Coordinates of C-alpha atoms in Angstrom, one line a residue:
Chain A
M709 CA -15.3 1.9 -12.9
I710 CA -15.9 -1.8 -12.1
E711 CA -19.2 -3.0 -10.7
I712 CA -19.6 -6.7 -9.7
K713 CA -22.9 -7.9 -8.3
S714 CA -23.7 -11.2 -6.7
L715 CA -21.2 -13.1 -9.0
S716 CA -20.9 -16.8 -8.5
R717 CA -18.8 -19.3 -10.3
R718 CA -18.5 -23.0 -10.0
F719 CA -15.8 -25.2 -11.5
G720 CA -17.2 -28.7 -11.2
S721 CA -18.0 -29.2 -7.6
K722 CA -15.7 -26.4 -6.4
L723 CA -17.4 -23.0 -5.7
A724 CA -14.6 -20.6 -6.9
L725 CA -16.7 -17.4 -6.4
D726 CA -19.5 -17.3 -3.9
N727 CA -21.9 -14.4 -4.3
V728 CA -19.2 -11.8 -4.8
S729 CA -20.1 -8.1 -4.9
L730 CA -17.5 -5.4 -5.3
G731 CA -17.3 -1.8 -6.6
V732 CA -14.2 -0.2 -7.7
P733 CA -14.4 3.6 -8.0
G734 CA -12.4 5.4 -10.7
G735 CA -9.0 7.0 -9.9
V736 CA -8.0 4.6 -7.1
V737 CA -5.4 1.9 -6.6
F738 CA -7.5 -1.1 -5.5
G739 CA -5.7 -4.0 -3.9
L740 CA -7.2 -7.5 -3.9
V741 CA -5.8 -9.6 -1.1
G742 CA -6.2 -13.3 -0.8
E743 CA -4.3 -16.6 -0.5
N744 CA -3.6 -18.8 -3.5
G745 CA -6.8 -20.4 -4.6
A746 CA -9.1 -17.8 -2.9
G747 CA -10.6 -16.8 -6.3
K748 CA -8.6 -13.7 -7.2
T749 CA -7.6 -14.8 -10.7
T750 CA -11.1 -16.1 -11.4
L751 CA -12.5 -12.7 -10.4
I752 CA -10.0 -10.9 -12.7
K753 CA -10.9 -13.2 -15.6
H754 CA -14.5 -12.2 -15.1
I755 CA -13.6 -8.5 -15.2
L756 CA -11.7 -9.1 -18.5
G757 CA -14.7 -11.1 -19.9
L758 CA -12.5 -14.2 -20.3
L759 CA -15.1 -16.0 -18.1
K760 CA -18.8 -15.5 -18.4
A761 CA -20.8 -14.9 -15.2
Q762 CA -22.8 -18.1 -14.3
S763 CA -24.9 -15.9 -12.0
G764 CA -24.7 -12.3 -11.1
S765 CA -23.3 -9.5 -13.3
V766 CA -20.0 -7.8 -14.1
R767 CA -19.8 -4.3 -15.6
V768 CA -16.6 -2.5 -16.6
F769 CA -17.0 1.2 -17.7
G770 CA -20.7 0.3 -17.5
L771 CA -20.3 -2.3 -20.2
D772 CA -20.5 -6.1 -20.2
P773 CA -17.0 -7.4 -21.0
V774 CA -18.4 -10.6 -22.4
T775 CA -20.8 -9.1 -24.9
D776 CA -18.6 -6.0 -25.6
P777 CA -15.0 -7.1 -25.5
V778 CA -13.9 -4.4 -27.9
G779 CA -15.4 -1.7 -25.8
V780 CA -13.8 -3.0 -22.7
L781 CA -10.4 -4.6 -23.6
G782 CA -9.3 -1.6 -25.7
R783 CA -9.4 0.5 -22.5
V784 CA -7.8 -2.1 -20.2
G785 CA -4.1 -2.9 -19.7
Y786 CA -3.7 -6.4 -18.3
L787 CA -0.7 -8.3 -16.9
S788 CA -1.6 -11.9 -16.3
E789 CA 0.0 -14.0 -13.6
Q790 CA 1.5 -16.3 -16.2
R791 CA 3.0 -13.5 -18.3
D792 CA 2.1 -15.6 -21.3
L793 CA 4.3 -13.9 -23.9
P794 CA 5.2 -15.5 -27.3
L795 CA 8.6 -17.0 -26.6
W796 CA 9.8 -17.0 -30.1
M797 CA 9.5 -13.3 -30.7
R798 CA 12.1 -10.6 -30.1
V799 CA 11.3 -7.7 -27.8
D800 CA 10.9 -5.2 -30.8
E801 CA 8.7 -7.7 -32.7
L802 CA 6.5 -8.2 -29.6
L803 CA 6.0 -4.4 -29.3
R804 CA 5.1 -4.1 -33.0
Y805 CA 2.8 -7.1 -32.8
T806 CA 0.9 -5.8 -29.7
Q807 CA 0.7 -2.3 -31.1
A808 CA -1.5 -3.7 -33.9
F809 CA -4.2 -4.6 -31.3
Y810 CA -4.5 -1.1 -29.8
L811 CA -5.8 2.0 -31.5
K812 CA -4.4 4.2 -28.7
W813 CA -0.9 2.6 -28.6
D814 CA 1.7 5.3 -27.7
A815 CA 4.9 4.2 -29.5
A816 CA 7.0 7.0 -27.9
Y817 CA 5.8 6.0 -24.5
A818 CA 6.5 2.3 -25.2
E819 CA 10.0 3.2 -26.3
Q820 CA 10.6 5.2 -23.2
L821 CA 9.4 2.3 -21.0
R822 CA 11.6 -0.1 -22.9
R823 CA 14.7 2.0 -22.2
Q824 CA 13.7 2.6 -18.6
F825 CA 13.1 -1.2 -18.0
G826 CA 16.5 -1.9 -19.7
L827 CA 15.0 -4.3 -22.3
D828 CA 17.2 -5.0 -25.3
P829 CA 15.0 -4.8 -28.5
A830 CA 17.0 -7.6 -30.1
S831 CA 16.6 -10.0 -27.2
Q832 CA 14.4 -13.1 -27.7
I833 CA 11.6 -13.3 -25.2
K834 CA 12.7 -16.9 -24.3
S835 CA 16.1 -15.6 -23.3
L836 CA 14.6 -13.0 -20.9
S837 CA 14.9 -13.5 -17.1
R838 CA 11.8 -13.7 -15.0
G839 CA 12.1 -10.1 -14.0
E840 CA 12.5 -8.9 -17.6
C841 CA 9.5 -11.0 -18.7
A842 CA 7.5 -9.2 -16.0
K843 CA 8.7 -5.8 -17.2
A844 CA 7.9 -6.7 -20.8
G845 CA 4.4 -7.8 -19.8
L846 CA 4.0 -4.6 -17.8
L847 CA 5.2 -2.5 -20.8
L848 CA 2.5 -4.1 -23.0
A849 CA -0.1 -3.4 -20.4
L850 CA 0.9 0.3 -20.0
A851 CA 1.9 1.4 -23.5
H852 CA -1.7 2.1 -24.7
R853 CA -2.3 4.3 -21.6
P854 CA -5.3 2.3 -20.4
E855 CA -8.0 3.8 -18.3
L856 CA -7.9 0.7 -16.2
L857 CA -4.7 -1.2 -15.3
L858 CA -5.4 -4.8 -14.2
L859 CA -2.4 -6.6 -12.7
D860 CA -2.7 -10.2 -11.5
E861 CA 0.0 -10.9 -8.9
P862 CA 2.4 -8.4 -10.6
S863 CA 5.3 -8.9 -8.2
S864 CA 4.9 -12.6 -7.4
G865 CA 8.3 -14.4 -7.6
L866 CA 10.3 -11.3 -8.4
D867 CA 13.4 -9.9 -6.7
P868 CA 13.0 -6.6 -4.8
V869 CA 14.6 -4.5 -7.5
V870 CA 12.0 -5.6 -10.2
R871 CA 9.3 -5.3 -7.6
R872 CA 10.3 -1.7 -7.0
D873 CA 10.1 -1.0 -10.8
I874 CA 6.6 -2.5 -10.9
L875 CA 5.3 -0.6 -7.9
E876 CA 6.8 2.6 -9.3
A877 CA 5.0 2.0 -12.6
I878 CA 1.7 1.6 -10.6
I879 CA 2.3 4.8 -8.7
R880 CA 3.3 6.7 -11.8
T881 CA 0.1 5.5 -13.6
V882 CA -2.2 6.9 -11.0
A883 CA -0.1 10.0 -10.2
D884 CA 0.5 11.2 -13.7
E885 CA -2.8 10.3 -15.3
G886 CA -5.3 9.7 -12.6
R887 CA -6.0 6.2 -14.0
T888 CA -7.5 3.3 -12.0
V889 CA -5.3 0.4 -11.0
F890 CA -6.7 -2.9 -9.8
F891 CA -4.1 -5.4 -8.6
S892 CA -4.0 -8.7 -6.7
S893 CA -1.2 -9.7 -4.4
H894 CA -0.5 -11.8 -1.4
L895 CA 2.3 -9.4 -0.3
L896 CA 0.4 -7.4 2.2
D897 CA 3.0 -4.7 2.9
E898 CA 2.9 -4.0 -0.8
I899 CA -0.9 -3.6 -0.8
E900 CA -0.7 -1.5 2.3
R901 CA 1.8 0.9 0.7
V902 CA 0.2 1.6 -2.6
S903 CA -3.6 0.9 -2.3
D904 CA -6.3 3.3 -1.2
H905 CA -9.0 0.7 -1.4
I906 CA -8.8 -3.0 -0.6
A907 CA -10.8 -6.2 -0.7
M908 CA -10.0 -9.4 1.0
M909 CA -11.0 -12.7 -0.4
V910 CA -11.1 -16.0 1.5
S911 CA -12.2 -19.2 -0.3
G912 CA -14.4 -17.5 -2.9
N913 CA -15.9 -14.9 -0.6
V914 CA -15.1 -11.2 -0.2
V915 CA -14.9 -11.0 3.5
L916 CA -13.9 -7.3 3.7
S917 CA -13.9 -4.4 1.3
G918 CA -13.6 -0.6 1.6
P919 CA -11.1 2.2 1.8
L920 CA -7.8 1.1 3.5
D921 CA -8.2 3.8 6.2
A922 CA -11.6 2.6 7.1
V923 CA -10.5 -1.0 7.3
K924 CA -7.6 -0.1 9.5
Q925 CA -9.7 2.1 11.8
S926 CA -12.3 -0.6 12.3
H927 CA -9.8 -3.2 13.5
H928 CA -7.9 -3.2 16.8
R929 CA -5.2 -5.3 18.5
L930 CA -6.0 -5.5 22.2
T931 CA -4.1 -7.4 24.9
L932 CA -6.3 -8.3 27.7
R933 CA -5.1 -9.2 31.2
F934 CA -7.3 -11.1 33.5
G935 CA -7.1 -11.3 37.3
T936 CA -6.8 -15.1 37.2
A937 CA -5.4 -17.4 34.6
R938 CA -7.9 -18.7 32.1
A939 CA -7.8 -22.2 30.6
R940 CA -9.9 -21.2 27.5
P941 CA -9.6 -18.1 25.3
P942 CA -12.0 -15.3 26.2
A943 CA -15.0 -14.8 23.9
L944 CA -14.9 -11.1 23.1
A945 CA -17.6 -9.8 20.8
G946 CA -16.1 -8.8 17.5
A947 CA -13.0 -10.9 18.0
L948 CA -11.5 -12.4 14.8
S949 CA -8.5 -14.2 16.4
V950 CA -7.3 -14.8 19.9
H951 CA -3.8 -15.8 21.0
G952 CA -2.2 -16.2 24.3
G953 CA -2.7 -18.1 27.5
G954 CA -3.0 -17.8 31.3
Q955 CA -3.7 -14.2 32.3
E956 CA -2.9 -12.5 29.0
W957 CA -4.6 -12.9 25.7
T958 CA -4.1 -10.8 22.5
V959 CA -7.2 -10.3 20.4
I960 CA -7.5 -9.0 16.8
C961 CA -11.0 -7.6 16.7
N962 CA -13.4 -5.6 14.6
G963 CA -15.6 -2.8 15.9
T964 CA -15.4 0.6 17.5
L965 CA -12.8 1.0 20.2
S966 CA -15.3 2.1 22.9
E967 CA -17.5 -0.9 22.3
L968 CA -14.5 -3.3 22.4
M969 CA -13.3 -1.6 25.6
A970 CA -16.7 -2.0 27.2
A971 CA -16.9 -5.7 26.1
A972 CA -13.4 -6.3 27.6
A973 CA -14.5 -4.7 30.9
N974 CA -17.6 -6.9 30.9
L975 CA -15.4 -10.0 30.7
G976 CA -13.5 -8.7 33.7
A977 CA -10.3 -7.9 31.7
R978 CA -8.0 -4.9 31.8
V979 CA -6.7 -3.7 28.4
V980 CA -2.9 -3.6 28.9
E981 CA -1.9 -2.9 25.3
Q982 CA -3.8 -1.5 22.4
G983 CA -2.6 -0.9 18.8
V984 CA -3.5 -0.8 15.2
P985 CA -2.9 -4.2 13.6
S986 CA -1.1 -4.4 10.2
L987 CA -3.1 -5.5 7.2
E988 CA -1.3 -8.8 7.4
E989 CA -2.6 -9.4 11.0
I990 CA -6.1 -8.4 9.9
F991 CA -5.9 -10.8 7.0
V992 CA -4.6 -13.7 8.9
A993 CA -7.2 -13.2 11.6
R994 CA -10.0 -12.9 9.0
A995 CA -8.8 -16.0 7.0
G996 CA -8.6 -18.0 10.3
A997 CA -12.1 -16.7 11.4
K998 CA -13.5 -17.7 8.0
S999 CA -12.3 -21.2 8.1
L1000 CA -13.7 -21.7 11.6
K1001 CA -17.2 -20.3 11.0
T1002 CA -18.8 -18.3 8.3
Q1003 CA -18.5 -14.6 9.0
P1004 CA -20.9 -12.1 7.5
P1005 CA -18.9 -9.8 5.2
S1006 CA -18.4 -6.3 6.4
D1007 CA -18.7 -3.7 3.8
L1008 CA -17.1 -0.4 4.8
S1009 CA -17.5 1.5 1.6
Chain B
M1380 CA 25.8 -2.4 -22.3
L1381 CA 25.0 0.8 -24.1
I1382 CA 21.3 0.3 -23.3
H1383 CA 22.0 -0.1 -19.7
W1384 CA 24.2 3.0 -19.7
N1385 CA 21.5 5.1 -21.4
N1386 CA 19.0 3.8 -18.9
F1387 CA 21.3 4.8 -16.1
C1388 CA 21.8 8.3 -17.5
E1389 CA 18.1 8.8 -17.9
R1390 CA 17.4 7.8 -14.4
S1391 CA 20.1 9.9 -12.8
N1392 CA 19.1 12.9 -14.9
A1393 CA 15.5 12.5 -13.9
S1394 CA 16.5 12.6 -10.2
L1395 CA 19.0 15.4 -10.7
S1396 CA 16.6 17.7 -12.7
K1397 CA 14.7 18.3 -9.5
S1398 CA 17.3 17.9 -6.8
V1399 CA 14.8 18.2 -3.9
T1400 CA 14.9 15.1 -1.8
V1401 CA 14.0 14.3 1.8
Q1402 CA 15.2 11.4 3.9
I1403 CA 12.0 9.7 4.9
H1404 CA 11.6 6.0 5.6
I1405 CA 8.2 4.2 5.7
S1406 CA 7.4 0.9 7.4
P1407 CA 3.9 -0.2 6.6
N1408 CA 3.7 -2.6 9.5
D1409 CA 4.4 -0.4 12.5
G1410 CA 0.8 0.5 13.3
V1411 CA 1.2 4.2 12.5
P1412 CA -0.7 5.2 9.3
I1413 CA 1.7 5.9 6.4
Y1414 CA 0.5 9.5 6.0
L1415 CA 1.2 10.1 9.7
Q1416 CA 4.7 8.6 9.3
I1417 CA 5.4 11.2 6.6
V1418 CA 3.9 14.0 8.7
N1419 CA 6.0 13.0 11.7
Q1420 CA 9.2 12.7 9.8
V1421 CA 8.9 16.0 8.0
R1422 CA 8.1 17.7 11.3
Y1423 CA 11.2 16.0 12.8
L1424 CA 13.4 17.1 9.9
V1425 CA 12.1 20.7 10.2
G1426 CA 12.3 20.6 14.0
S1427 CA 15.9 19.3 14.0
G1428 CA 17.0 21.8 11.4
R1429 CA 17.7 19.3 8.7
L1430 CA 15.1 21.0 6.6
S1431 CA 15.4 24.8 6.9
P1432 CA 12.7 27.5 6.4
G1433 CA 12.2 28.3 2.7
E1434 CA 13.6 25.0 1.6
E1435 CA 11.5 23.2 -1.0
I1436 CA 10.1 19.7 -0.3
P1437 CA 9.5 17.2 -3.2
A1438 CA 6.4 17.3 -5.3
I1439 CA 3.7 14.8 -4.3
R1440 CA 4.2 12.4 -7.1
V1441 CA 8.0 12.5 -6.7
L1442 CA 7.8 11.6 -3.1
A1443 CA 5.2 9.0 -3.8
Q1444 CA 7.5 7.3 -6.3
Q1445 CA 10.5 7.6 -4.0
L1446 CA 8.6 6.1 -1.0
L1447 CA 6.5 3.7 -3.2
V1448 CA 3.3 4.8 -1.6
N1449 CA 0.0 6.0 -3.0
P1450 CA 0.1 9.7 -4.1
N1451 CA -3.1 10.4 -2.2
T1452 CA -1.3 9.4 1.0
V1453 CA 1.4 11.9 0.3
A1454 CA -1.2 14.5 -0.6
R1455 CA -2.9 13.9 2.7
A1456 CA 0.3 14.2 4.6
Y1457 CA 1.2 17.5 2.9
L1458 CA -2.3 18.9 3.6
E1459 CA -1.9 18.1 7.3
L1460 CA 1.6 19.7 7.3
E1461 CA 0.2 22.8 5.6
R1462 CA -2.7 23.1 8.1
A1463 CA -0.2 22.8 10.9
G1464 CA 1.8 25.6 9.3
V1465 CA 5.0 23.5 8.8
V1466 CA 4.9 23.9 5.1
T1467 CA 3.5 26.4 2.7
K1468 CA 2.2 25.8 -0.8
R1469 CA 3.2 28.4 -3.4
H1470 CA 0.9 28.4 -6.5
G1471 CA 2.4 26.8 -9.5
S1472 CA 5.8 26.3 -8.0
G1473 CA 5.8 23.8 -5.1
T1474 CA 5.7 23.2 -1.5
Y1475 CA 8.2 24.9 0.9
V1476 CA 9.1 24.8 4.6
S1477 CA 7.4 27.7 6.2
E1478 CA 9.5 30.9 6.9
A1479 CA 8.3 31.1 10.5
G1480 CA 11.7 31.3 12.1
S1481 CA 12.7 29.9 15.4
P1482 CA 9.6 30.2 17.6
L1483 CA 7.8 27.7 15.4
A1484 CA 10.8 25.5 15.2
R1485 CA 10.9 25.5 19.0
R1486 CA 7.3 24.6 19.1
E1487 CA 7.9 21.8 16.6
R1488 CA 10.8 20.6 18.7
L1489 CA 8.6 20.5 21.8
K1490 CA 5.8 18.8 19.8
I1491 CA 8.2 16.0 18.9
L1492 CA 9.3 15.6 22.6
T1493 CA 5.6 15.7 23.7
Q1494 CA 5.0 12.6 21.6
R1495 CA 8.0 10.9 23.2
A1496 CA 6.9 12.0 26.7
D1497 CA 3.4 10.6 26.1
A1498 CA 4.9 7.2 25.1
L1499 CA 7.1 7.2 28.1
L1500 CA 4.3 7.9 30.4
A1501 CA 2.1 5.3 28.9
E1502 CA 4.8 2.8 29.3
A1503 CA 5.4 3.8 32.9
R1504 CA 1.7 3.4 33.6
H1505 CA 1.8 -0.2 32.2
L1506 CA 4.8 -0.9 34.4
D1507 CA 3.1 0.6 37.4
V1508 CA 5.7 3.4 37.8
E1509 CA 4.4 6.7 39.2
P1510 CA 4.9 9.9 37.2
D1511 CA 7.0 11.4 40.0
E1512 CA 9.4 8.4 39.8
V1513 CA 9.6 9.0 36.0
I1514 CA 10.6 12.6 36.6
K1515 CA 13.2 11.6 39.2
L1516 CA 14.5 9.0 36.8
L1517 CA 14.8 11.7 34.0
R1518 CA 16.9 13.9 36.4
E1519 CA 19.1 11.0 37.3
R1520 CA 19.7 10.1 33.7
H1521 CA 20.4 13.7 32.8
E1522 CA 23.1 13.9 35.4
I1523 CA 24.7 10.6 34.4
L1524 CA 24.7 11.7 30.7
T1525 CA 26.1 15.2 31.3
Q1526 CA 28.8 13.7 33.5
S1527 CA 29.8 11.1 31.0
Q1528 CA 30.2 13.9 28.4
K1529 CA 32.6 15.8 30.6

């Protein structure tokens, strides 16, 4: 569905995307995780063809979004982080206006969504609350039943009730129609709930990508206990982050469990606790590891 | 106001039209994969009799929307439950709790307890408590609990 190869982008002296490669299969919910400034929005703008690749390539439905915007954008629903809607329009005017851009606009579906989201057709956009603006933006992205739904931080800054509406819309989109959803978020429990594939970005790099299950199965949280107190953290092969002190240290690490257990035994440690880290723990560990030293990206797909 | 009322009606109709619901709660951060949380909770609901044999469970996309999880995750949980004989799919109509009667229900109940027992034994091992002491403790606790109920 989306194929990005060795994409790099520089803004002045800042390297916003550093040799990013990413594949998004059709029919999945793909969650893009990263801190603010990690390059998520820049990546999404390349997928939409709003930015031209300086090096590397971007293909959406096998097409180049920069040279074939009509072929790509007509099949994509997009909700920008800014929700840049024309403030002076009314809700019904905005629907009619947007309809004109899409051949496949489904007016009945748009009306159904409008009622479901509780948007008054006579309201002016500038009078809408933040949550209503997000819903209006989502309505515009959904009403032409796009093959690919691209959402940039869809639930950022919204209250839990509106977030629920947005997540529900994502789920309905994939469940009813088998469409593909690509969304970025820094809310990791949200990503963990609805995604089946994820990618993690840290300062312009994709440090991890693959099916969520594979990502979770390849990371472990181990608590090691040593016979004597240690002044320095243990150097366990595959460790992404180490916390603790004295005799006990908790390590978030990447690898197979048997290898990690063997590595722990080699260090003279007993594993007293073992668990599956949350996506949040994996992300924090990866982001920390990246800022200390450059980690080779692990591709699990 | 009218719009909100319509909106409300539409939603409640949507949920009433298929009145099949189950009480399942997901926490993405507790280390257990979400599909397994669904499997365990359906097993528990069946084992404890809160879902009875022949009762319908929600369609995949309905439960996905209720729990706000990926439909593939629910599909995987249902497949697992079907393989384990807890639920049965009927073509074109839906998914139902299996009509296996009490022996299975008892097995399910024991399965739930087995998981708890495993967790208890693992904890005991970490705390350096022997299995015999755990069994003794269980007996003691049982007596205390039965006496306090009298």
